[in-house]
Coordinates of N, CA and C in Angstrom, one line a residue:
M1 N -6.0 -16.6 -1.3 CA -6.3 -16.3 0.5 C -6.4 -14.9 0.5
P2 N -7.5 -14.7 0.7 CA -8.1 -13.3 0.9 C -7.3 -12.5 2.0
S3 N -7.3 -11.1 2.0 CA -6.2 -10.3 2.8 C -7.3 -9.5 3.6
D4 N -7.3 -9.2 5.0 CA -7.7 -8.2 5.7 C -8.1 -7.0 5.0
C5 N -6.8 -6.7 4.7 CA -6.6 -5.1 4.2 C -5.3 -5.1 2.9
F6 N -5.3 -4.0 2.1 CA -4.0 -3.9 1.3 C -3.9 -2.5 1.5
L7 N -2.0 -3.0 1.5 CA -1.5 -1.7 1.8 C -0.1 -1.1 0.6
D8 N -0.8 0.5 0.3 CA -0.3 0.7 -0.3 C 1.3 1.2 -0.2
T9 N 2.1 1.8 -1.2 CA 3.3 2.2 -1.1 C 3.7 2.8 0.2
N10 N 2.8 3.9 0.4 CA 3.3 5.1 1.3 C 3.5 4.7 2.7
I11 N 2.4 3.7 2.8 CA 2.4 2.9 4.5 C 3.4 2.1 4.3
L12 N 4.0 1.5 3.5 CA 5.2 0.8 3.8 C 6.5 1.5 4.0
I13 N 6.6 2.6 3.0 CA 7.8 3.5 3.1 C 7.5 4.2 4.6
Y14 N 6.7 5.0 5.2 CA 6.5 5.0 6.2 C 7.1 4.1 7.2
A15 N 6.5 2.7 7.1 CA 7.2 1.8 8.2 C 8.4 1.7 8.2
A16 N 9.0 1.6 7.0 CA 10.4 1.2 6.8 C 11.3 2.2 7.0
A17 N 10.9 3.1 6.7 CA 12.1 4.9 6.7 C 11.6 6.0 7.5
G18 N 10.2 5.9 8.1 CA 9.9 7.0 8.5 C 10.0 7.3 9.9
R19 N 10.8 6.5 10.6 CA 10.8 7.0 12.1 C 11.5 8.2 12.3
D20 N 12.5 8.6 11.8 CA 13.3 10.2 11.7 C 12.4 11.4 11.4
E21 N 11.9 11.1 9.8 CA 11.5 12.3 9.4 C 9.9 12.5 9.5
N22 N 9.2 11.3 9.9 CA 7.9 11.4 10.0 C 7.6 10.7 11.2
P23 N 7.7 10.7 12.3 CA 7.5 9.9 13.6 C 6.3 9.5 13.6
E24 N 5.2 10.1 13.8 CA 3.6 9.9 13.8 C 3.4 9.2 12.8
K25 N 3.4 9.3 11.3 CA 3.2 8.3 10.6 C 3.7 7.2 10.1
F26 N 5.3 6.9 11.1 CA 6.0 6.2 11.6 C 5.2 4.9 12.3
E27 N 4.9 5.5 13.4 CA 4.4 4.9 14.6 C 2.9 4.2 13.7
V28 N 2.2 4.9 13.0 CA 0.9 4.3 12.7 C 1.1 3.3 11.5
A29 N 2.1 3.3 10.4 CA 2.2 2.6 9.7 C 3.1 1.1 10.1
A30 N 3.7 1.4 11.1 CA 4.7 0.2 11.9 C 3.4 -0.8 12.4
R31 N 2.6 -0.3 12.9 CA 1.5 -0.9 13.6 C 0.9 -1.8 12.6
L32 N 0.0 -1.2 11.7 CA -0.6 -1.4 10.6 C 0.4 -2.9 9.8
V33 N 1.7 -2.7 9.8 CA 2.5 -3.8 9.1 C 2.7 -5.1 10.3
Q34 N 2.9 -4.8 11.4 CA 2.8 -5.6 12.6 C 1.5 -6.4 12.7
N35 N 0.4 -5.4 12.8 CA -1.0 -6.0 13.0 C -2.0 -6.9 12.5
E36 N -1.6 -6.3 11.1 CA -2.6 -6.4 10.1 C -2.3 -7.8 9.0
R37 N -3.3 -8.7 8.7 CA -2.7 -9.5 7.8 C -3.2 -8.8 6.3
F38 N -2.0 -8.2 5.8 CA -2.2 -7.5 4.5 C -1.8 -8.1 3.3
G39 N -2.3 -7.6 1.9 CA -1.6 -8.1 1.2 C -1.0 -6.7 0.3
L40 N -0.4 -7.1 -0.6 CA 0.1 -6.1 -1.9 C 0.6 -6.6 -2.9
S41 N 0.6 -5.7 -3.8 CA 1.2 -6.1 -5.2 C 2.4 -5.8 -5.8
G42 N 2.6 -6.4 -6.9 CA 4.0 -6.4 -7.5 C 4.5 -5.0 -7.9
Q43 N 3.1 -4.2 -7.9 CA 3.8 -2.9 -8.5 C 3.8 -2.0 -7.1
V44 N 3.1 -2.6 -5.9 CA 3.7 -2.2 -4.6 C 5.2 -2.6 -4.1
L45 N 5.6 -3.6 -4.4 CA 7.0 -4.0 -4.0 C 7.8 -3.1 -5.0
A46 N 7.6 -3.2 -6.3 CA 8.7 -2.4 -7.4 C 8.6 -0.8 -7.0
E47 N 7.4 0.1 -6.4 CA 7.6 1.3 -6.1 C 8.3 1.3 -4.7
F48 N 8.0 0.6 -3.8 CA 8.9 0.4 -2.7 C 10.3 0.4 -2.9
Y49 N 10.5 -0.5 -3.5 CA 12.1 -0.6 -3.7 C 12.6 0.9 -4.7
V50 N 11.9 1.2 -5.4 CA 12.3 2.6 -6.0 C 12.4 3.7 -5.0
I51 N 11.5 3.7 -4.4 CA 11.3 5.0 -3.4 C 12.7 4.5 -2.2
A52 N 12.4 3.7 -1.6 CA 13.4 3.3 -0.7 C 14.7 3.5 -0.9
R53 N 15.2 3.5 -2.4 CA 16.7 3.3 -2.7 C 16.7 4.8 -3.3
T54 N 15.6 5.9 -3.7 CA 16.2 6.7 -4.7 C 15.6 8.2 -4.2
K55 N 14.3 8.2 -3.3 CA 13.8 9.1 -3.4 C 13.4 9.7 -1.9
L56 N 14.3 9.1 -0.8 CA 14.2 9.1 0.5 C 15.4 10.4 0.6
A57 N 15.2 10.9 2.1 CA 16.3 12.1 2.6 C 17.5 11.1 2.5
V58 N 16.9 10.0 3.5 CA 18.2 9.1 3.9 C 17.5 7.8 3.3
P59 N 18.2 7.4 1.9 CA 18.0 5.9 1.1 C 17.8 4.9 2.2
L60 N 17.3 4.0 2.0 CA 17.5 2.7 2.6 C 18.7 2.0 1.7
S61 N 19.7 1.2 2.5 CA 21.0 0.5 1.5 C 20.2 -0.5 0.5
F62 N 21.1 -1.2 -0.4 CA 20.5 -2.0 -1.2 C 20.4 -3.3 -0.4
E63 N 20.9 -3.4 0.8 CA 20.3 -4.8 1.7 C 19.3 -4.8 2.3
E64 N 19.3 -3.5 2.9 CA 17.9 -3.2 3.7 C 17.0 -3.0 2.7
A65 N 17.0 -2.7 1.6 CA 15.9 -2.6 1.0 C 15.3 -3.8 0.2
C66 N 16.2 -4.5 -0.2 CA 16.5 -5.9 -0.5 C 15.5 -6.6 0.4
L67 N 16.1 -6.6 2.0 CA 15.6 -7.1 2.9 C 13.9 -7.0 3.4
W68 N 13.5 -5.7 2.7 CA 12.4 -5.7 3.3 C 11.4 -5.7 2.1
V69 N 11.9 -5.9 0.6 CA 11.1 -6.6 -0.3 C 10.7 -8.1 -0.1
D70 N 12.1 -8.7 0.8 CA 11.6 -10.1 0.9 C 11.2 -10.4 2.1
L71 N 11.0 -9.5 3.0 CA 9.9 -9.7 4.3 C 8.4 -9.5 3.5
L72 N 8.1 -8.4 2.9 CA 6.7 -8.0 2.4 C 6.6 -9.2 1.2
S73 N 7.4 -9.6 0.4 CA 7.2 -10.8 -0.4 C 6.4 -11.9 0.4
A74 N 6.8 -12.4 1.6 CA 6.0 -13.1 2.7 C 4.4 -13.3 2.7
F75 N 3.9 -11.9 2.2 CA 2.3 -11.8 2.2 C 1.9 -11.8 0.7
P76 N 0.4 -12.3 1.3 CA 0.1 -12.0 -0.4 C 0.2 -11.3 -1.3
V77 N 0.7 -11.2 -2.4 CA 1.2 -10.7 -3.4 C 0.5 -10.5 -4.8
A78 N -0.6 -9.9 -5.4 CA -1.0 -9.7 -6.6 C -0.2 -9.6 -7.4
S79 N -0.2 -10.4 -8.7 CA 1.0 -10.1 -10.0 C 0.2 -9.1 -10.4
V80 N 0.8 -8.5 -11.4 CA 0.5 -7.4 -12.3 C 0.4 -8.3 -13.5
D81 N -0.4 -8.5 -14.3 CA -0.6 -9.0 -15.6 C -1.5 -8.3 -16.7
E82 N -2.1 -9.1 -17.2 CA -2.9 -8.5 -18.2 C -4.1 -8.1 -17.8
L83 N -4.7 -9.4 -17.1 CA -6.1 -8.5 -16.6 C -6.4 -7.6 -15.6
L84 N -5.3 -7.6 -14.9 CA -4.9 -6.6 -13.7 C -4.4 -5.4 -14.2
V85 N -3.9 -5.1 -15.2 CA -3.7 -3.9 -16.2 C -5.1 -3.3 -16.6
R86 N -5.8 -4.4 -17.2 CA -6.7 -3.8 -17.7 C -8.2 -3.6 -16.6
Q87 N -7.9 -4.1 -15.8 CA -8.9 -3.6 -14.6 C -8.6 -2.3 -14.0
G88 N -7.2 -1.6 -14.1 CA -6.9 -1.1 -13.6 C -7.0 0.2 -14.5
I89 N -7.2 0.1 -15.8 CA -7.2 1.1 -16.8 C -8.7 1.4 -16.9
S90 N -9.9 0.5 -16.4 CA -11.2 0.4 -16.5 C -11.5 1.6 -15.4
Y91 N -10.8 0.9 -13.9 CA -10.9 1.7 -12.8 C -10.6 3.3 -13.1
A92 N -9.2 3.5 -13.5 CA -8.8 4.7 -13.9 C -9.9 5.7 -14.6
D93 N -10.2 5.2 -15.6 CA -11.5 5.6 -16.2 C -13.0 6.0 -15.5
R94 N -13.5 5.0 -14.8 CA -14.7 4.9 -13.9 C -14.5 6.0 -13.0
F95 N -13.7 5.8 -12.1 CA -13.4 6.8 -11.0 C -12.5 7.6 -11.1
K96 N -12.2 8.2 -12.6 CA -11.2 9.2 -12.7 C -10.0 9.4 -11.5
V97 N -9.3 8.2 -11.1 CA -7.9 8.6 -10.8 C -6.9 8.1 -11.6
S98 N -5.8 7.8 -11.0 CA -4.5 7.9 -12.1 C -4.6 6.1 -12.7
Y99 N -4.0 5.8 -13.6 CA -3.9 4.4 -14.0 C -3.1 3.9 -12.6
W100 N -2.0 4.2 -12.1 CA -1.5 3.5 -10.9 C -2.7 3.2 -9.9
D101 N -3.3 4.2 -9.4 CA -4.2 4.3 -8.4 C -5.2 2.8 -8.8
G102 N -5.7 3.0 -10.3 CA -6.6 2.1 -10.5 C -6.3 0.9 -10.5
A103 N -5.0 0.5 -10.8 CA -4.2 -0.8 -10.5 C -4.0 -1.3 -9.0
I104 N -3.9 -0.6 -8.1 CA -3.8 -0.3 -7.0 C -4.9 -1.2 -6.4
I105 N -6.4 -0.2 -6.9 CA -7.5 -0.9 -6.6 C -8.1 -2.4 -6.8
A106 N -7.5 -2.5 -8.5 CA -7.4 -3.5 -8.7 C -7.2 -4.5 -8.3
A107 N -5.9 -4.7 -7.7 CA -5.0 -5.6 -7.0 C -5.8 -5.9 -5.5
A108 N -6.3 -4.7 -5.0 CA -7.0 -5.1 -3.8 C -8.0 -5.8 -3.9
E109 N -8.7 -5.7 -4.8 CA -10.1 -6.6 -4.8 C -9.7 -7.8 -5.4
R110 N -8.5 -8.1 -6.2 CA -7.7 -9.6 -6.4 C -7.7 -10.3 -5.3
L111 N -7.1 -9.4 -4.2 CA -7.2 -10.0 -3.4 C -8.1 -10.2 -2.1
Q112 N -8.9 -9.6 -2.5 CA -10.2 -10.0 -1.6 C -10.1 -8.9 -0.6
A113 N -9.7 -7.7 -0.7 CA -9.2 -7.1 0.6 C -10.4 -6.1 0.7
P114 N -10.9 -5.9 1.8 CA -12.1 -5.0 1.7 C -11.4 -3.7 2.2
V115 N -10.4 -3.2 2.3 CA -10.0 -2.1 2.9 C -8.6 -1.7 2.7
L116 N -8.1 -0.8 1.8 CA -6.8 -0.4 1.3 C -6.8 0.8 2.0
Y117 N -5.4 0.6 2.7 CA -5.0 1.6 3.3 C -3.5 2.7 2.5
T118 N -4.3 3.9 2.4 CA -3.4 4.5 1.6 C -3.7 6.4 1.8
E119 N -2.7 6.9 1.9 CA -2.8 8.5 1.7 C -3.3 8.9 0.4
D120 N -3.5 8.4 -0.6 CA -3.3 8.8 -2.1 C -4.8 8.8 -2.6
L121 N -5.9 8.3 -1.6 CA -7.4 8.4 -2.8 C -8.1 8.9 -1.6
N122 N -9.0 9.1 -2.0 CA -10.3 9.8 -0.7 C -10.8 9.1 0.3
H123 N -10.2 9.3 1.6 CA -10.8 8.5 2.8 C -12.1 8.1 2.8
N124 N -12.4 7.0 3.0 CA -13.4 6.9 3.7 C -14.4 6.5 2.3
Q125 N -14.0 6.5 1.1 CA -14.9 6.4 -0.3 C -14.5 4.9 -0.7
V126 N -15.2 4.5 -1.2 CA -15.7 3.1 -1.6 C -15.5 2.9 -3.3
Y127 N -14.6 2.2 -3.7 CA -13.9 2.3 -5.3 C -14.2 0.9 -5.4
G128 N -15.2 0.5 -6.2 CA -15.9 -1.3 -6.4 C -15.6 -1.4 -4.9
S129 N -15.2 -2.6 -4.8 CA -15.8 -3.1 -3.3 C -14.9 -2.8 -2.1
V130 N -13.7 -1.9 -2.5 CA -12.6 -1.4 -2.0 C -12.9 0.0 -1.0
R131 N -13.1 0.0 0.1 CA -13.1 1.0 1.2 C -11.7 1.7 1.1
V132 N -11.5 2.9 0.8 CA -10.2 3.5 1.3 C -10.1 4.0 2.4
I133 N -9.0 4.1 3.2 CA -8.9 4.6 4.4 C -7.3 5.0 4.6
N134 N -7.6 6.6 4.9 CA -6.0 7.0 5.3 C -6.0 6.7 6.8
P135 N -5.2 6.1 6.8 CA -4.9 5.7 9.0 C -3.9 6.9 9.2
F136 N -3.6 7.9 8.9 CA -3.0 9.0 9.0 C -4.3 10.0 9.6
L137 N -5.4 10.0 9.1 CA -6.3 10.6 9.7 C -7.2 10.1 10.9
I138 N -7.0 9.1 10.9 CA -7.8 8.3 12.1 C -7.2 8.1 13.4
G139 N -5.7 7.8 13.2 CA -4.9 7.2 14.2 C -5.0 5.9 13.9
A140 N -3.6 5.1 14.7 CA -3.3 3.6 14.5 C -4.2 2.7 15.1
A141 N -5.1 3.3 16.4 CA -6.0 2.0 16.7 C -7.1 2.1 16.0
A142 N -7.8 3.5 15.7 CA -8.9 3.4 14.7 C -8.7 2.5 13.6
A143 N -7.5 2.5 13.0 CA -7.3 2.3 11.3 C -7.0 0.6 11.8
S144 N -6.5 0.1 12.8 CA -6.5 -1.3 12.9 C -7.8 -2.1 13.6
E145 N -8.6 -1.6 13.9 CA -10.1 -2.0 14.5 C -11.2 -2.3 12.8
T146 N -10.7 -1.2 11.8 CA -11.5 -1.5 10.7 C -11.4 -2.8 9.8

């Protein structure tokens, strides 16, 4: 089933744990998580868990992190398989981005998501069939209209 958009790890981290550290980004990210029919990938789920447990000023508890992973897993999740890895490698070379960003683009394409919300790639640039939107540059209202 196609997704309306793809959410990168940073969006999910702000939604889960940004209320105190980054309230503006929390508001935008929370609206995206609540209002969008989004997809993600196995890579995003894994990155989310690691960051939520180890990289935050106040990490999520094991139970909180697992609950988030369970909740996020209810949305379409692109598996990281050989084909996605190869496409990620191809995109990394073609677009001169990291492998990890190439794999995110490949996963968004797999889920037929026309929009990828992230702050890690160039805002409004099209990579393959996916347009990147940095929702923190345009605000929550405009982000959910795209």
